[in-house]
């Protein structure tokens, strides 16, 4: 299937009908790949000159940068050669080789687009790995994710706006445009891309196993490139940096990210929805001959709390077998997420064989008071078998000792004022400096998702003399969904400071100032409160912000006060 093309045909939009999938070396250090439907020219770094039959004669990259792959900033891979490494009756697998690994394009004769995957050989420890398209803004005017479907900001808006941070601009009316507003949680996606009235370019991921970390992993998707106007379609498959405490992870030789589908169509959302459903049915792909990819099994079990309750709708995660590593920064292996059903049951199918750790945490709902996590090491997945773990016991605190709680414990700011989707820049500034929450009267929606301005948020509650006398030490549990420096917070009970949190004690995550209103890096603190510190009648827990930084501060999850 290796076909040499004349220069005339290379630059003549599309090859002649009946050619089928091909790889051709141009002779100037670049190659052309494609089929009868589309083709693109791959240079040592960038792929440009994208032609597609749906828009005859048009270069869909145009003056934009094109397609490339890189890690941690602009450390882009350079290809030294290309070859067809596998082929079938109707497809070829083209590998572009670099010193760090190989980017593959799997091209079928009748597919408008291509499957892609990357095989590591010598990547350094990294935080971010991504492929992306930067396409012509003339043809790709809109962006679409499962959270957001609208026109990309007009390029002219950037000219008269003020840049306030990376790829974030303030318009004359005080509003903002930023690439971070297009972010989302990677395991909540269906498909995403950029499109216009004539063409659409989409990423479809039938599996999320090659994404790092747990349910709360999130990253960028699409945006307008402010310096050039390019329509940007990101495919970030590894990210422990943009919304978490950045930490580089080791990448084993032979690790595979993908395969995913890059899909071209006429911009129809309904069409790409249908295409995604087809891809889900075909996963794992039969055409991918990688032995480790094909070696799969499953695991199932049931979670029950130690107080007898069923662990319904818990967030369950298959991650690193070393459970001392925070899920948020796990990124060397393959990862799977699910939720228990209303009977506490969970199952994972089509899991790559190997050893994993099993994790579970509250996702709110009936488990809103559960702040402990379940972990179990040494979960071994065997080929073509389903491991049954049976009933697993999850240790929790005694709910009968609960005095009060603000916010459902789920490691997110959902349920609070302004918390949750959509992503939006600068919303921290809508939170008040001072706030009073009265237990028994106020609701969770009266508490704001983030505190930033200097002032005090107070929780007022009543205790009787009998209640104090009948119990010993109280326990104050404070859960944050994220923290962006350089805010500082004192935590007090009836005026006595029990804890002081700041950049000196917390490592910053960027979620708040990058439009995140749901979660960043989870933090959890507990403080013992002796009976003599409590009073008959009115008591208070105070959170006093002592240091303010624009758009930064504390992203809330839950506050619980209980008897030990």
Coordinates of C-alpha atoms in Angstrom, one line a residue, residues 243-489:
X243 CA -6.0 22.0 37.8
X244 CA -4.0 20.0 40.3
X245 CA -0.8 20.4 42.3
X246 CA 1.7 19.8 39.4
X247 CA 3.8 16.7 39.8
X248 CA 5.7 14.9 37.1
X249 CA 5.2 11.2 36.7
X250 CA 7.4 8.5 35.3
X251 CA 6.3 7.0 32.0
X252 CA 7.2 3.3 31.4
X253 CA 8.7 2.4 28.0
X254 CA 6.0 0.8 25.9
X255 CA 3.1 2.7 27.5
X256 CA 0.3 3.5 25.0
X257 CA -1.9 6.5 25.0
X258 CA -4.9 5.7 22.8
X259 CA -6.2 4.7 20.4
X260 CA -8.7 7.5 20.0
X261 CA -10.5 8.7 16.8
X262 CA -9.8 12.0 15.0
X263 CA -13.0 12.5 13.0
X264 CA -13.8 14.9 10.2
X265 CA -17.3 15.8 9.1
X266 CA -19.5 18.6 7.9
X267 CA -19.9 20.1 11.4
X268 CA -23.0 18.0 12.2
X269 CA -23.3 17.4 16.0
X270 CA -25.8 14.6 15.4
X271 CA -23.4 12.8 13.0
X272 CA -20.5 12.8 15.5
X273 CA -22.9 11.7 18.2
X274 CA -23.8 8.7 16.1
X275 CA -20.1 8.0 15.3
X276 CA -19.2 8.0 19.0
X277 CA -21.9 5.4 19.7
X278 CA -20.4 3.2 16.9
X279 CA -16.9 3.6 18.4
X280 CA -18.1 2.6 21.9
X281 CA -19.4 -0.7 20.5
X282 CA -16.1 -1.5 18.8
X283 CA -13.9 -0.9 21.9
X284 CA -11.4 -2.6 22.4
X285 CA -10.5 -2.3 18.8
X286 CA -9.8 -5.6 17.0
X287 CA -7.4 -4.0 14.5
X288 CA -5.0 -3.0 17.2
X289 CA -2.6 -5.9 17.5
X290 CA -0.7 -4.7 20.6
X291 CA -0.5 -7.8 23.0
X292 CA -0.8 -5.9 26.2
X293 CA -3.8 -3.9 24.9
X294 CA -5.7 -7.1 24.1
X295 CA -5.0 -8.7 27.5
X296 CA -8.0 -7.8 29.5
X297 CA -10.1 -8.9 32.4
X298 CA -12.6 -7.5 35.0
X299 CA -13.3 -7.0 38.6
X300 CA -16.5 -6.6 40.6
X301 CA -17.6 -6.2 44.2
X302 CA -19.9 -4.6 46.7
X303 CA -19.2 -1.8 49.2
X304 CA -21.0 -1.5 52.5
X305 CA -20.2 1.1 55.2
X306 CA -19.1 -0.1 58.7
X307 CA -22.3 1.4 60.2
X308 CA -24.4 -1.0 58.0
X309 CA -25.4 1.4 55.3
X310 CA -25.1 0.5 51.6
X311 CA -22.4 2.5 49.8
X312 CA -24.6 3.8 47.0
X313 CA -23.4 6.1 44.3
X314 CA -19.8 6.0 45.6
X315 CA -17.0 7.1 43.3
X316 CA -14.9 4.0 42.7
X317 CA -11.4 4.1 41.1
X318 CA -8.9 1.5 39.9
X319 CA -5.5 3.1 40.2
X320 CA -2.0 2.5 41.4
X321 CA -1.4 -0.4 43.6
X322 CA 0.6 1.8 46.0
X323 CA -2.4 3.5 47.7
X324 CA -0.1 6.0 49.5
X325 CA 0.1 7.9 46.2
X326 CA -2.7 10.5 45.9
X327 CA -5.0 9.6 43.0
X328 CA -4.8 13.1 41.8
X329 CA -1.1 12.7 40.8
X330 CA -1.2 9.1 39.7
X331 CA -0.2 9.0 36.0
X332 CA 2.3 6.2 35.2
X333 CA -0.2 3.5 34.4
X334 CA -3.8 2.9 33.3
X335 CA -6.8 4.1 35.3
X336 CA -10.5 3.3 35.5
X337 CA -13.5 5.0 37.2
X338 CA -17.1 4.1 37.9
X339 CA -19.8 4.5 40.5
X340 CA -21.6 2.0 42.7
X341 CA -25.3 1.4 42.0
X342 CA -28.0 1.8 44.6
X343 CA -27.0 -1.6 46.1
X344 CA -23.4 -0.7 46.5
X345 CA -22.3 -2.8 43.6
X346 CA -19.5 -1.9 41.2
X347 CA -17.8 -3.5 38.2
X348 CA -15.1 -2.8 35.8
X349 CA -14.9 -4.6 32.4
X350 CA -12.2 -4.5 29.7
X351 CA -9.5 -3.7 32.2
X352 CA -5.9 -4.2 31.1
X353 CA -4.3 -7.1 33.1
X354 CA -2.0 -6.2 36.0
X355 CA -2.1 -5.1 39.6
X356 CA -4.2 -2.2 40.8
X357 CA -5.3 -0.4 43.9
X358 CA -9.0 0.0 44.6
X359 CA -10.3 3.3 46.0
X360 CA -13.7 4.6 46.9
X361 CA -15.0 7.9 48.2
X362 CA -18.3 9.7 48.7
X363 CA -19.9 11.3 45.7
X364 CA -22.5 13.0 47.9
X365 CA -26.1 11.9 47.9
X366 CA -26.7 9.2 50.6
X367 CA -23.0 9.3 51.5
X368 CA -22.8 13.0 51.9
X369 CA -21.6 12.6 55.5
X370 CA -18.8 10.1 54.7
X371 CA -15.4 11.8 54.7
X372 CA -13.3 8.7 54.9
X373 CA -11.9 6.9 51.9
X374 CA -11.8 3.2 51.1
X375 CA -8.6 1.7 49.8
X376 CA -7.4 -1.8 49.0
X377 CA -4.1 -2.8 47.4
X378 CA -3.2 -5.8 45.3
X379 CA -6.2 -6.1 43.1
X380 CA -4.9 -8.4 40.3
X381 CA -6.7 -8.4 36.9
X382 CA -6.3 -11.7 35.0
X383 CA -6.9 -12.2 31.3
X384 CA -10.4 -13.2 30.3
X385 CA -11.5 -13.5 34.0
X386 CA -13.6 -11.4 36.3
X387 CA -12.3 -11.1 39.9
X388 CA -15.1 -11.1 42.4
X389 CA -14.0 -9.2 45.6
X390 CA -17.2 -9.9 47.4
X391 CA -18.5 -7.6 50.0
X392 CA -16.0 -5.0 51.2
X393 CA -16.3 -3.1 54.5
X394 CA -15.7 0.7 54.4
X395 CA -14.8 2.2 57.8
X396 CA -16.8 5.4 58.6
X397 CA -17.4 7.6 61.6
X398 CA -20.6 7.2 63.8
X399 CA -23.2 9.3 62.1
X400 CA -25.2 9.4 65.4
X401 CA -22.5 11.7 66.8
X402 CA -23.0 14.3 64.0
X403 CA -23.9 17.8 65.4
X404 CA -24.1 19.6 62.1
X405 CA -22.7 19.7 58.6
X406 CA -22.3 22.3 55.9
X407 CA -22.1 21.0 52.4
X408 CA -22.2 17.5 51.1
X409 CA -18.9 15.7 51.3
X410 CA -17.9 14.8 47.7
X411 CA -14.5 16.5 47.2
X412 CA -16.2 19.2 45.1
X413 CA -17.9 22.6 45.6
X414 CA -21.1 21.5 44.0
X415 CA -24.2 22.6 46.0
X416 CA -22.7 25.9 47.1
X417 CA -23.5 29.3 45.7
X418 CA -21.7 29.6 42.3
X419 CA -20.2 26.1 42.6
X420 CA -20.0 23.5 39.8
X421 CA -20.3 23.9 36.1
X422 CA -19.9 25.9 34.0
X423 CA -16.3 26.9 34.1
X424 CA -16.1 30.7 34.4
X425 CA -13.2 33.1 35.2
X426 CA -13.3 35.6 38.1
X427 CA -16.3 34.3 40.0
X428 CA -14.4 34.2 43.3
X429 CA -14.9 38.0 43.4
X430 CA -18.7 37.5 43.8
X431 CA -18.1 35.8 47.2
X432 CA -18.7 38.0 50.2
X433 CA -16.0 39.1 52.6
X434 CA -18.2 38.3 55.6
X435 CA -20.9 35.6 55.8
X436 CA -23.0 34.1 58.6
X437 CA -24.4 30.6 58.4
X438 CA -27.0 29.6 61.0
X439 CA -27.3 25.9 61.6
X440 CA -30.9 24.9 61.3
X441 CA -31.9 28.0 59.3
X442 CA -29.4 28.4 56.5
X443 CA -29.0 26.1 53.6
X444 CA -25.9 24.9 51.7
X445 CA -26.8 27.2 48.8
X446 CA -26.2 30.1 51.2
X447 CA -22.5 29.2 51.5
X448 CA -20.4 30.3 48.6
X449 CA -18.2 27.9 46.6
X450 CA -15.0 29.9 47.4
X451 CA -13.7 32.4 49.9
X452 CA -11.2 35.0 48.9
X453 CA -11.7 38.5 50.3
X454 CA -10.5 39.5 53.7
X455 CA -13.2 38.9 56.3
X456 CA -14.9 36.2 58.4
X457 CA -17.3 33.5 57.5
X458 CA -19.1 32.3 60.7
X459 CA -21.1 29.2 61.4
X460 CA -23.5 29.7 64.4
X461 CA -24.9 26.7 66.3
X462 CA -26.6 25.9 69.6
X463 CA -25.5 23.4 72.2
X464 CA -27.3 22.4 75.4
X465 CA -25.6 21.9 78.8
X466 CA -26.8 18.3 78.8
X467 CA -25.3 17.6 75.3
X468 CA -21.9 19.0 76.3
X469 CA -21.9 17.0 79.6
X470 CA -22.9 13.8 77.9
X471 CA -20.0 13.9 75.4
X472 CA -16.3 14.3 75.5
X473 CA -14.2 15.8 72.7
X474 CA -15.8 17.3 69.6
X475 CA -14.1 17.0 66.1
X476 CA -14.1 19.7 63.5
X477 CA -13.5 18.3 60.0
X478 CA -12.8 20.9 57.3
X479 CA -12.6 19.7 53.6
X480 CA -11.5 21.9 50.8
X481 CA -12.0 21.1 47.1
X482 CA -9.0 23.2 46.2
X483 CA -6.6 25.9 47.2
X484 CA -4.9 28.6 45.1
X485 CA -2.2 30.7 46.7
X486 CA -1.7 33.2 48.2
X487 CA -4.8 33.2 50.4
X488 CA -4.5 32.6 54.1
X489 CA -7.2 31.4 56.5

